[in-house]
Coordinates of C-alpha atoms in Angstrom, one line a residue:
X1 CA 55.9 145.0 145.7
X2 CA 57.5 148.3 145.4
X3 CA 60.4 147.1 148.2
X4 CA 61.1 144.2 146.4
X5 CA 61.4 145.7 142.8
X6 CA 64.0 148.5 144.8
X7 CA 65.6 145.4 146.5
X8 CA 65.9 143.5 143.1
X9 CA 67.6 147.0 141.1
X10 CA 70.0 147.4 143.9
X11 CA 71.1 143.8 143.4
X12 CA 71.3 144.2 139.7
X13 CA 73.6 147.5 139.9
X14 CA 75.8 145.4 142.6
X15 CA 76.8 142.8 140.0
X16 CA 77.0 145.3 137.5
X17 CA 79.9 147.2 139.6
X18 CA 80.8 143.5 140.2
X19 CA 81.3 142.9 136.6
X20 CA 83.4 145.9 135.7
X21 CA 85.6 145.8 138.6
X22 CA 86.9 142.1 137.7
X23 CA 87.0 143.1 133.9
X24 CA 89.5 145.9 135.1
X25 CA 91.4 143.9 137.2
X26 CA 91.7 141.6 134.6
X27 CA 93.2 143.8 132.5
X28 CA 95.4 145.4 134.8
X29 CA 97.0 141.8 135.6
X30 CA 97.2 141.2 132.0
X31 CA 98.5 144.2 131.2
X32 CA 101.5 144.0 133.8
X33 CA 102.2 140.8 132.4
X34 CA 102.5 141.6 128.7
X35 CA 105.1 144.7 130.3
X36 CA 107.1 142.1 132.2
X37 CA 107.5 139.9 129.1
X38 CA 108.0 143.2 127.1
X39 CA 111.0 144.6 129.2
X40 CA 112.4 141.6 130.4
X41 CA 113.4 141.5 126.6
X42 CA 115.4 144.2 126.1
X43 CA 118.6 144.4 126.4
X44 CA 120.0 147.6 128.0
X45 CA 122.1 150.0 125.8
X46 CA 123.0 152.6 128.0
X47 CA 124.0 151.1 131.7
X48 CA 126.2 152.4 134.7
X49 CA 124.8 149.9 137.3
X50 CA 123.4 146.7 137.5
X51 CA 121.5 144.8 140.4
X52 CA 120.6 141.3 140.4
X53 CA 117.6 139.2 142.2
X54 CA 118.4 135.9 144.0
X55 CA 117.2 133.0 141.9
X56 CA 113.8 132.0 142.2
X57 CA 112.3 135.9 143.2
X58 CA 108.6 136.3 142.0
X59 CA 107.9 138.4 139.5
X60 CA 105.2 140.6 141.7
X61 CA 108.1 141.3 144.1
X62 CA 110.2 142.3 141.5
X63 CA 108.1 144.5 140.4
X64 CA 106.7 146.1 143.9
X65 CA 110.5 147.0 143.8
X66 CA 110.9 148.7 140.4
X67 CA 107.5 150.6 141.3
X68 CA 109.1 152.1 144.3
X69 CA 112.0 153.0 142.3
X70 CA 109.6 154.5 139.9
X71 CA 108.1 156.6 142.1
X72 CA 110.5 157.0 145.3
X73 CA 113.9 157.6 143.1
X74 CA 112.7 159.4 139.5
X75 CA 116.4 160.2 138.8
X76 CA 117.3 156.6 138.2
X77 CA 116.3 155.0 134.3
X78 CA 115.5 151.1 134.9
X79 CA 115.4 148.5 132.5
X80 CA 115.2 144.6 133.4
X81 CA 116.7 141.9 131.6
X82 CA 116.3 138.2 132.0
X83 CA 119.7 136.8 132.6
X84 CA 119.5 133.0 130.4
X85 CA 122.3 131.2 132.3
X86 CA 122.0 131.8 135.4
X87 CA 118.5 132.3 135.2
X88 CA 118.6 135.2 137.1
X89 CA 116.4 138.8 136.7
X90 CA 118.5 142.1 136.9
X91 CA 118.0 145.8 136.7
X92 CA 120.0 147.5 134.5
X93 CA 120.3 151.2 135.7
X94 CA 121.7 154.8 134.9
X95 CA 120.4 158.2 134.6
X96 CA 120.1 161.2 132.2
X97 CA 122.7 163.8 131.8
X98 CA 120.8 166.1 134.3
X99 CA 120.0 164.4 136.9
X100 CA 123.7 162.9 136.9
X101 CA 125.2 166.7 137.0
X102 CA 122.0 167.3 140.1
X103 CA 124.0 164.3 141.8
X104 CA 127.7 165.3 141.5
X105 CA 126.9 168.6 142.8
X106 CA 125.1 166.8 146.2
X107 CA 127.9 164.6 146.1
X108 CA 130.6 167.4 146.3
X109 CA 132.6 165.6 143.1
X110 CA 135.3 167.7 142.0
X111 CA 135.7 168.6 138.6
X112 CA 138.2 171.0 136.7
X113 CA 137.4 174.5 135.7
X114 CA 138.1 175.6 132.7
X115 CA 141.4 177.0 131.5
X116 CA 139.9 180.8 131.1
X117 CA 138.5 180.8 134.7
X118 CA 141.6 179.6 136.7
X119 CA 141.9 175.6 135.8
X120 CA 141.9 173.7 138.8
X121 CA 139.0 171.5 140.7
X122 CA 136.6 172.7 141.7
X123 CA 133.4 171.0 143.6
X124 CA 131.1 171.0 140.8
X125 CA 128.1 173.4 140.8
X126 CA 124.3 173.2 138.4
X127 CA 124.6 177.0 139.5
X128 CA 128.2 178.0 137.9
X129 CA 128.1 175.2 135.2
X130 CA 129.8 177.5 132.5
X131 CA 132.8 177.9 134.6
X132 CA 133.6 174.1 134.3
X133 CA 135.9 172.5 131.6
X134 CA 133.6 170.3 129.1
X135 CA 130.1 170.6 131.0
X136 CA 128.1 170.4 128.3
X137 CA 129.4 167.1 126.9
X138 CA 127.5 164.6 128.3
X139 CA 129.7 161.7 127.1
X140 CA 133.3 162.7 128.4
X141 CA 132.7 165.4 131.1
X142 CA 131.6 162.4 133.9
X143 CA 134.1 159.6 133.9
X144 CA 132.7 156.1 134.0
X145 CA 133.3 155.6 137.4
X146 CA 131.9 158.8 138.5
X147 CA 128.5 158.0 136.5
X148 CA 128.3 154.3 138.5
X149 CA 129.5 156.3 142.0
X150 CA 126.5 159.1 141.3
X151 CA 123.8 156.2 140.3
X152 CA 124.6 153.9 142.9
X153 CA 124.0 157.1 145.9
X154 CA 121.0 157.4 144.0
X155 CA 119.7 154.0 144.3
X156 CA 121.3 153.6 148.3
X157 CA 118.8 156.5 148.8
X158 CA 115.4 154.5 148.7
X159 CA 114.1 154.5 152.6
X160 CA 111.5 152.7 153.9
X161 CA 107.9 154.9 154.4
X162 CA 105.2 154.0 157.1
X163 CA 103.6 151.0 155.8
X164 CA 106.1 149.5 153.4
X165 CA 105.9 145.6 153.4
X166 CA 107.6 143.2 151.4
X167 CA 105.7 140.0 152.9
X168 CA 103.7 139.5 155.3
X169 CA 106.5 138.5 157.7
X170 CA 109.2 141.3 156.4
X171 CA 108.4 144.6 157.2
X172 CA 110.4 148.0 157.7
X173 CA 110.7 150.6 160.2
X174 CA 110.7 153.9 158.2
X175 CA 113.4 155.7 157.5
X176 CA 115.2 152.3 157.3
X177 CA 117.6 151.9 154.0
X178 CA 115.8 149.2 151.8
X179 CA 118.3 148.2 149.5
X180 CA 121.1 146.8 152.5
X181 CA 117.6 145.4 154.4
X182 CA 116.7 143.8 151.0
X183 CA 120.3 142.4 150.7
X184 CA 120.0 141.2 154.1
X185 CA 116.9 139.1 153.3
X186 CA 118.7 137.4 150.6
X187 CA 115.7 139.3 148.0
X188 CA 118.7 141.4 146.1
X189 CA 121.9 139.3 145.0
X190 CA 124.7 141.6 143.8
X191 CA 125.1 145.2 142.9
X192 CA 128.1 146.4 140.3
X193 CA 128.8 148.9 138.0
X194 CA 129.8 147.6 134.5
X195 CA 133.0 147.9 132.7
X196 CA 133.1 150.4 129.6
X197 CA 134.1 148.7 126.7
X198 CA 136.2 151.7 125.0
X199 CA 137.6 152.6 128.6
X200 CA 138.6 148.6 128.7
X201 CA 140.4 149.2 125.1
X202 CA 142.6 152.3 126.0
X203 CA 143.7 150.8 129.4
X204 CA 145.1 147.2 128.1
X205 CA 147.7 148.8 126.2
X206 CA 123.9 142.5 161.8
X207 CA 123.7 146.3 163.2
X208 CA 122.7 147.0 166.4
X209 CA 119.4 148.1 168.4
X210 CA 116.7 150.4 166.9
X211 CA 117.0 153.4 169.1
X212 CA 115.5 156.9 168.4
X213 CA 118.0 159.2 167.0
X214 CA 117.8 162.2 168.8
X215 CA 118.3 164.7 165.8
X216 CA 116.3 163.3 163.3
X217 CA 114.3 161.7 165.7
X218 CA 113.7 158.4 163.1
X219 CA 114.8 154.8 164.6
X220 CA 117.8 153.7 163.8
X221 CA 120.1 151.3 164.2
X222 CA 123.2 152.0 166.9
X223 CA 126.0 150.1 168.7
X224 CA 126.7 150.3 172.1
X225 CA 130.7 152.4 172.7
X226 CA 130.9 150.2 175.7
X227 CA 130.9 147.0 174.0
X228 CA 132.9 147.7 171.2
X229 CA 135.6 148.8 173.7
X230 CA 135.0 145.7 176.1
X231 CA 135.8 143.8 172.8
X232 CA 138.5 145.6 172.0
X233 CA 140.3 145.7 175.6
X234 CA 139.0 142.5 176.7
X235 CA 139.1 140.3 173.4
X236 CA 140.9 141.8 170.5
X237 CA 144.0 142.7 172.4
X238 CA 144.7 139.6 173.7
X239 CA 144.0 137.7 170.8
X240 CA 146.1 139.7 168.7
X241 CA 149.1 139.2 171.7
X242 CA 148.5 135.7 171.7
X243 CA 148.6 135.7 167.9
X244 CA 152.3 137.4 168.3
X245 CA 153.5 134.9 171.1
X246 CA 152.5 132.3 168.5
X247 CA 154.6 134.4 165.6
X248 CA 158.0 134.2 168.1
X249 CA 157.3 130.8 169.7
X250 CA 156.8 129.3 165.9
X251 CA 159.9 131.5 164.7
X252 CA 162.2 130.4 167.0
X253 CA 161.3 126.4 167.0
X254 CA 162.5 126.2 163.5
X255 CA 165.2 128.8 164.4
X256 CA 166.7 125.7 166.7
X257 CA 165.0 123.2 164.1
X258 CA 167.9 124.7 161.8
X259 CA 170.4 124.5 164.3
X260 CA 170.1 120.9 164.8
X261 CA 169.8 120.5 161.1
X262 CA 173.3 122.0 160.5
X263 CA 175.0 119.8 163.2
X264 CA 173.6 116.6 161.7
X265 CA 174.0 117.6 158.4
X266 CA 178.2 119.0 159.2
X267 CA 179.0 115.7 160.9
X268 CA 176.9 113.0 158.4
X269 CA 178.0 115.1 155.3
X270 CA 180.0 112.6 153.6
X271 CA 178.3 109.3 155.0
X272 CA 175.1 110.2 154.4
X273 CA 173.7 110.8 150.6
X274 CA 171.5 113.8 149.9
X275 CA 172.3 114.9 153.2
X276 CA 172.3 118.6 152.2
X277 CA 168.6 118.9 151.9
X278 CA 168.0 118.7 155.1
X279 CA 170.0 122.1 155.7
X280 CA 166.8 123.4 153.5
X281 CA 164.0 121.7 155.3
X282 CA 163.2 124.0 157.5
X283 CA 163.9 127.0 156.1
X284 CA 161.0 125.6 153.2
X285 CA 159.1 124.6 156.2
X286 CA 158.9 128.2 157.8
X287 CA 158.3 129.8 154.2
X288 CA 155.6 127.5 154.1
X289 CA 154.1 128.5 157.9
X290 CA 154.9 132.2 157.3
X291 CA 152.4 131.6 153.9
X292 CA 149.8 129.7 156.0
X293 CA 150.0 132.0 159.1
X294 CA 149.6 135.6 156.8
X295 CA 146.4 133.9 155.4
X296 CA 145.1 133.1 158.7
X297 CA 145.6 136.2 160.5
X298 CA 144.4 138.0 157.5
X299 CA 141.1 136.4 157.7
X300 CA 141.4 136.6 162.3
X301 CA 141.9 140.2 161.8
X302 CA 139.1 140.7 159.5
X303 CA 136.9 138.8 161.7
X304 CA 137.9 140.9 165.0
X305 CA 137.5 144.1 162.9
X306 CA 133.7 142.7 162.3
X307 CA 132.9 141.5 165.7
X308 CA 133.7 144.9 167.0
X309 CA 131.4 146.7 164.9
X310 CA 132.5 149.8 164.0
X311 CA 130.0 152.7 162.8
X312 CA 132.3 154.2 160.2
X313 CA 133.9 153.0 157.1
X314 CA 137.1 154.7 158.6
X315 CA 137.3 153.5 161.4
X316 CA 136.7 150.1 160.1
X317 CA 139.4 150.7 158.2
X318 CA 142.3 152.0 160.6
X319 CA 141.3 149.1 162.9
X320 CA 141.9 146.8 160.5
X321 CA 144.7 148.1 158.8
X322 CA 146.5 148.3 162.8
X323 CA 146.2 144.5 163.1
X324 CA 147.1 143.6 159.7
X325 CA 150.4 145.7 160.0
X326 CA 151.5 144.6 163.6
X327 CA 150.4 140.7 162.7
X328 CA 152.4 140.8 159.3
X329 CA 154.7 142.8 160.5
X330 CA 155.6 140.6 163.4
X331 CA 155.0 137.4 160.8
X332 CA 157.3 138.5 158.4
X333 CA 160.6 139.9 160.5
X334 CA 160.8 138.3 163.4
X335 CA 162.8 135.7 162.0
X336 CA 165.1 138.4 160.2
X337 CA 165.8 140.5 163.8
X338 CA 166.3 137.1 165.3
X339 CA 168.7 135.9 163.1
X340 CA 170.6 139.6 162.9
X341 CA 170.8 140.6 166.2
X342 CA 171.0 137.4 168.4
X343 CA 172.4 135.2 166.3
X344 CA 174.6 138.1 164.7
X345 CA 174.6 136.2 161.5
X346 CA 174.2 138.5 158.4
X347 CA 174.8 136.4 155.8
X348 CA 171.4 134.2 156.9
X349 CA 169.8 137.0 156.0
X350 CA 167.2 136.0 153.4
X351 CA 166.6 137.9 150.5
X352 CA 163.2 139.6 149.2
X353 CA 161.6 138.3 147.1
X354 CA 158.6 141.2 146.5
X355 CA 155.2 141.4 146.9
X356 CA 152.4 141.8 144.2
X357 CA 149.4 142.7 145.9
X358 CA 148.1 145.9 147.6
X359 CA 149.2 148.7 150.0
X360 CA 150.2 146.0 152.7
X361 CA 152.4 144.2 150.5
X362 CA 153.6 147.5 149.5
X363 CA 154.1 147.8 153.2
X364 CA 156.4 145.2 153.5
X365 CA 158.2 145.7 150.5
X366 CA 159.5 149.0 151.6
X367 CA 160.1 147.4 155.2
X368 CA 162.5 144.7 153.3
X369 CA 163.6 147.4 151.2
X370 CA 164.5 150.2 153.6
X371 CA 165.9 147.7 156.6
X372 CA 167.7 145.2 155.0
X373 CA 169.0 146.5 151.6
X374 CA 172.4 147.0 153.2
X375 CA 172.8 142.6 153.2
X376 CA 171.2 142.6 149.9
X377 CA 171.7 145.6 147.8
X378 CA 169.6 144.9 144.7
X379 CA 166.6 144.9 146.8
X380 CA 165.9 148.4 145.6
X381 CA 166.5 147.5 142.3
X382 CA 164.1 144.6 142.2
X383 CA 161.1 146.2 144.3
X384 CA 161.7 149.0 141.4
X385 CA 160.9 146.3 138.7
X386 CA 158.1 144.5 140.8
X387 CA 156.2 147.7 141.0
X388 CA 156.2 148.2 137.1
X389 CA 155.1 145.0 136.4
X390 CA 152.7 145.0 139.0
X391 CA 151.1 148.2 138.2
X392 CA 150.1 146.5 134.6
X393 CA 149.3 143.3 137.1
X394 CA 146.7 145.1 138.6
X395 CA 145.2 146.6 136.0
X396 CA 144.8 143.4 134.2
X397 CA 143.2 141.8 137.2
X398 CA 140.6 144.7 138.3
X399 CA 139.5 144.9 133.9
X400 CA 139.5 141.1 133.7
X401 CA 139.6 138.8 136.5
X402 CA 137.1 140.7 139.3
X403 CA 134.3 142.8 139.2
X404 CA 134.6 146.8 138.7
X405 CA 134.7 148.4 141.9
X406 CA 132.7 151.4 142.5
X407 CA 135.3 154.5 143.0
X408 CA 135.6 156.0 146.6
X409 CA 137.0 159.3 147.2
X410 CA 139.9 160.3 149.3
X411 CA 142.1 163.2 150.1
X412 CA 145.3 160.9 151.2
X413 CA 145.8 157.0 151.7
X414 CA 145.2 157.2 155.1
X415 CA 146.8 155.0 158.1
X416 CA 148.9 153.9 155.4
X417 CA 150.9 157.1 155.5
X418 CA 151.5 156.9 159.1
X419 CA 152.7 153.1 159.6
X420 CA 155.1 154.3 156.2
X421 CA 156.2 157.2 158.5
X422 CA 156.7 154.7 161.4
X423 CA 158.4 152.2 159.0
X424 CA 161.2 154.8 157.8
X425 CA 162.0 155.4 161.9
X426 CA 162.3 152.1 162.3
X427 CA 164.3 151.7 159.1
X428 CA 167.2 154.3 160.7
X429 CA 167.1 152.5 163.9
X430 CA 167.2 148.8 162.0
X431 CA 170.4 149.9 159.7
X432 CA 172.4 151.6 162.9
X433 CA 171.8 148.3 164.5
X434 CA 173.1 146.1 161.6
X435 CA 176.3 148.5 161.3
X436 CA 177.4 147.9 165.4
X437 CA 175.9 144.3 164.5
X438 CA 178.3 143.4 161.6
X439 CA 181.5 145.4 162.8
X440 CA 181.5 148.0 160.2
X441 CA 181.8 150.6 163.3
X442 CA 184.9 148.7 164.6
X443 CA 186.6 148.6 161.1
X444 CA 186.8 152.1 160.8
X445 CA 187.3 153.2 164.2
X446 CA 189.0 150.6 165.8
X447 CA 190.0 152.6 168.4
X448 CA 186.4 153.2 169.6
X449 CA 185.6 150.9 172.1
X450 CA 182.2 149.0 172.2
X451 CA 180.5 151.9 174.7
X452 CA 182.2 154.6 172.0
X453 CA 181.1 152.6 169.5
X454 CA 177.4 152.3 170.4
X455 CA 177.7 156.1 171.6
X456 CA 178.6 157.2 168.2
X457 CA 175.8 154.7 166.3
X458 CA 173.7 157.0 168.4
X459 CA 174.8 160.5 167.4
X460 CA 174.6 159.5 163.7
X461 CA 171.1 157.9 164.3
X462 CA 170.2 161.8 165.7
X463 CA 171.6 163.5 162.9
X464 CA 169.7 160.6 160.6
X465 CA 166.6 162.0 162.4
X466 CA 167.5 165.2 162.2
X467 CA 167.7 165.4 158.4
X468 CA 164.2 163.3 158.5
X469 CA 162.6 166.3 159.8
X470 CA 164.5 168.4 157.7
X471 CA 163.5 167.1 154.6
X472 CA 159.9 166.9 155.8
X473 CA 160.2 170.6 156.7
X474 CA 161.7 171.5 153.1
X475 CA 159.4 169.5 151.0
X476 CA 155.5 171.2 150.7
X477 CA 152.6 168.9 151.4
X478 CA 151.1 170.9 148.3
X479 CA 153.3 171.5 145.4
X480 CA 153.7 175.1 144.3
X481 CA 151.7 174.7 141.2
X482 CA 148.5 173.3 142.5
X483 CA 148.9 176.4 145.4
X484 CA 149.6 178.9 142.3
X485 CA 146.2 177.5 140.4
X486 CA 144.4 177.9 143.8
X487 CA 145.6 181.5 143.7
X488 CA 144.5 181.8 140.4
X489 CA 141.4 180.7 141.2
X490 CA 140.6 182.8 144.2
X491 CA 141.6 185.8 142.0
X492 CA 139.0 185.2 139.5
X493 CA 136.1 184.3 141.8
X494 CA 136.6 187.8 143.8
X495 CA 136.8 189.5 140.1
X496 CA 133.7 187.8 139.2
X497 CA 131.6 189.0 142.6
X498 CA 133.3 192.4 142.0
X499 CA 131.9 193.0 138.3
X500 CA 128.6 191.1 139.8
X501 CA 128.4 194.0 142.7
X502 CA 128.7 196.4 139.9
X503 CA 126.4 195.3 137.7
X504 CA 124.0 195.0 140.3
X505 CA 124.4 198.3 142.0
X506 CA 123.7 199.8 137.9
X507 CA 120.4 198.1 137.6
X508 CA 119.6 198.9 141.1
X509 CA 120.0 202.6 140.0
X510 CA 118.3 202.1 136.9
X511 CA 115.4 201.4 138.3
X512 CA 115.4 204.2 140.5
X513 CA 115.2 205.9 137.6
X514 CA 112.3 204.3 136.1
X515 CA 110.6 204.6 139.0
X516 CA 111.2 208.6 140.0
X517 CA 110.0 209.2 135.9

């Protein structure tokens, strides 16, 4: 009787516990939703960042993510807003004052000193914040972009731990990044920092193999050298040579095009009405092809940049900046060096007509600019006047027509000063050539035969070069003032440790002192 009354009170405390533990969970699933329909409310005043959820995430997922930024990243302040027409759930994130200063000073940003300790920039420091210009002003002392740039390393930090599952069927090998593995999966849509009104205002006036690293001695994800050179050597180059036979095959069928073009239109002149446009077909033609072609080996190097797979951003970079140059290089004045120097025909000669875009447009601006200006002298003049307006141009487009990038630091612009470099050698040799070309030599000298003549286009072209390097020699790659705040600088930190040493070696002795009495 005794066993079963025991039996019977041990049943009675089990449904008890039973009870209690489905009233608290319960609660907590209520709970979580009235905070989801709380926060998905409000709207975000203060935001540097904002990420985005494919349509149609669940709301537990979304959640399992904000707890891990909760708890993984407690720099980062998240708020999340219910997008209404596109349906869509976002994060709107940023960070206090504190935590943004902790991340400049891991991220090496530079920031000016102020004028009593040397001016200057100065990698910032939490330990020497005094020294710098405006620290304490939390609304001016971090730019905009430096705010989104510090938030955004802070949210790219979150790594996978032992464990971490989003579903069943996705999992994550630790130390794994989740954010690009969460973009991969399709589970995160977009990441951008946002515009700052007031800012806005002022300005209109796949990866490889997991392997184990062997320093870290985490998995992560490598690349093969030998493939990415059997790409290179073995695909990329002759693609890219085949794309350049096509550039000079192309050219020089509506080079002969034209030709026959001319004869019809010279002898059927009179008879024939309208006869004159067909002197102009071709040459709209190969505009047209020269259009269609930069697009498509814009988007073929691209894609051979990304099948080779490079580790770093620079690398990706310079590989893609070397095909772009040589394709559009090839693309855009072939026809000209065709037309100059085996046709010896100056006045066909086409004029420029400027780019608007970015550094390679720039590129070939100053190629037009610095080759050919001697058959159209205004060049200069109107590249001057596309680059003004363009400068607005872009402005306009990057506040109004795309997204904010995020800022990226750099100490020069790269490959980009090199293929310039290469461009103005080029430029001497080009305009030598157009002078023995156009009989500018012969007119001056006519005494010179054609071996003196070529003979003395090549002394000038040495002297040319010669000045080149002169002028490069002359001119510092850091101007006198930045070198004379550096000084400055460097005065006033040693001054510093000197009274420091001082003031240290006094306490130091004063409490000899105190401890001898």
């Amino acid at each position: 009787m005794a066993l079963h009354l025991s039996f019977l009170g041990d049943c009675q405390k089990k449904i008890v516990e039973l009870q209690k533990r489905v009233t608290e969970t319960g609660k907590n699933v209520l709970s979580r939703t009235q905070r989801w329909q709380r926060i998905s409310t409000v709207l975000s005043t203060t935001c540097d960042v904002v990420l985005t959820f494919s349509q149609g995430t669940q709301e537990e997922h979304i959640q399992w993510f904000i707890d891990l930024l909760h708890t993984r990243v407690p720099e980062l302040v998240v708020q999340i807003h219910k997008h209404r027409t596109s349906g869509q759930s976002a994060l709107y994130l940023t960070a206090c004052f504190r935590d943004l200063l902790m991340g400049a000073e891991v991220l090496g940003i530079r920031k000016p000193l102020a004028p009593e300790h040397g001016g200057g920039l100065r990698e910032f420091s939490m330990e020497e914040l005094d020294l710098f210009d405006g620290a304490t002003n939390e609304t001016s002392f971090l730019s905009s972009g430096e705010r989104s740039y510090i938030v955004y390393n802070y949210l790219m930090s979150l790594c996978a731990r032992e464990g971490d599952a989003w579903t069943d069927e996705i999992t994550f090998s630790e130390g794994q990044p989740l954010i690009r593995a969460l973009q991969s999966v399709g589970f995160i849509h977009q990441i951008f920092p946002v515009h700052q009104v007031d800012e806005l205002k002022q300005l209109k006036a796949n990866w490889g193999k997991l392997t184990k690293c062997p320093i870290t001695g985490r998995l992560t994800r490598t690349y093969p050298a030998w493939r990415r050179t059997l790409i290179l050597f073995f695909f990329t180059g002759p693609v890219v040579l085949l794309s350049l036979v096509a550039v000079v095959l192309v050219t020089f069928a509506f080079v002969r095009l034209q030709e026959h073009a001319d004869a019809i239109a010279h002898v059927d002149y009179d008879s024939v009405p309208l006869i004159f446009l067909l002197w102009y077909t071709p040459k709209v033609l190969l505009a047209m092809v020269i259009l269609l072609m930069d697009l498509g080996y814009r988007r073929l190097a691209t894609w051979l940049t990304d099948l080779e797979n490079h580790r770093l951003d620079r690398e990706y970079h310079n590989h893609l900046v070397g095909k772009l140059l040589l394709l559009q290089f090839m693309n855009s004045f072939y026809s000209l060096f065709y037309t100059a120097f085996y046709l010896q025909d100056i006045e066909m000669l086409q004029q420029y007509d400027g780019p608007d875009d970015d550094f390679l447009e720039m590129f070939i601006q100053f190629g037009y600019v610095s080759m050919f200006s001697c058959v159209f002298p205004a060049a200069g003049v109107l590249a001057l006047l596309n680059n003004l307006i363009e400068i607005r141009g872009d402005a306009f487009k990057l506040t109004a027509s795309f997204q904010r990038p995020f800022i990226q630091s750099a100490n020069d612009i790269g490959i980009w000063q090199l293929a310039m470099s290469f461009m103005g050698y080029a430029a001497v040799i080009v305009n030598v050539g157009l002078l023995n070309v156009s009989g500018a030599v012969q007119d001056l000298f006519p005494q010179l035969d054609a071996a003196q003549s070529i003979l003395l286009l090549v002394v000038v072209e040495h002297c040319i070069f010669v000045l080149y390097y002169a002028l490069a020699a002359l001119i510092p790659d850091t101007p006198s003032s930045v070198l004379h705040q550096i000084a400055k600088l460097e005065h006033r930190r040693r001054e510093a440790l000197r009274v420091s040493i001082h003031s240290n070696i006094h306490i130091y002795k004063f409490i000899d002192r105190l401890a001898k009495v």
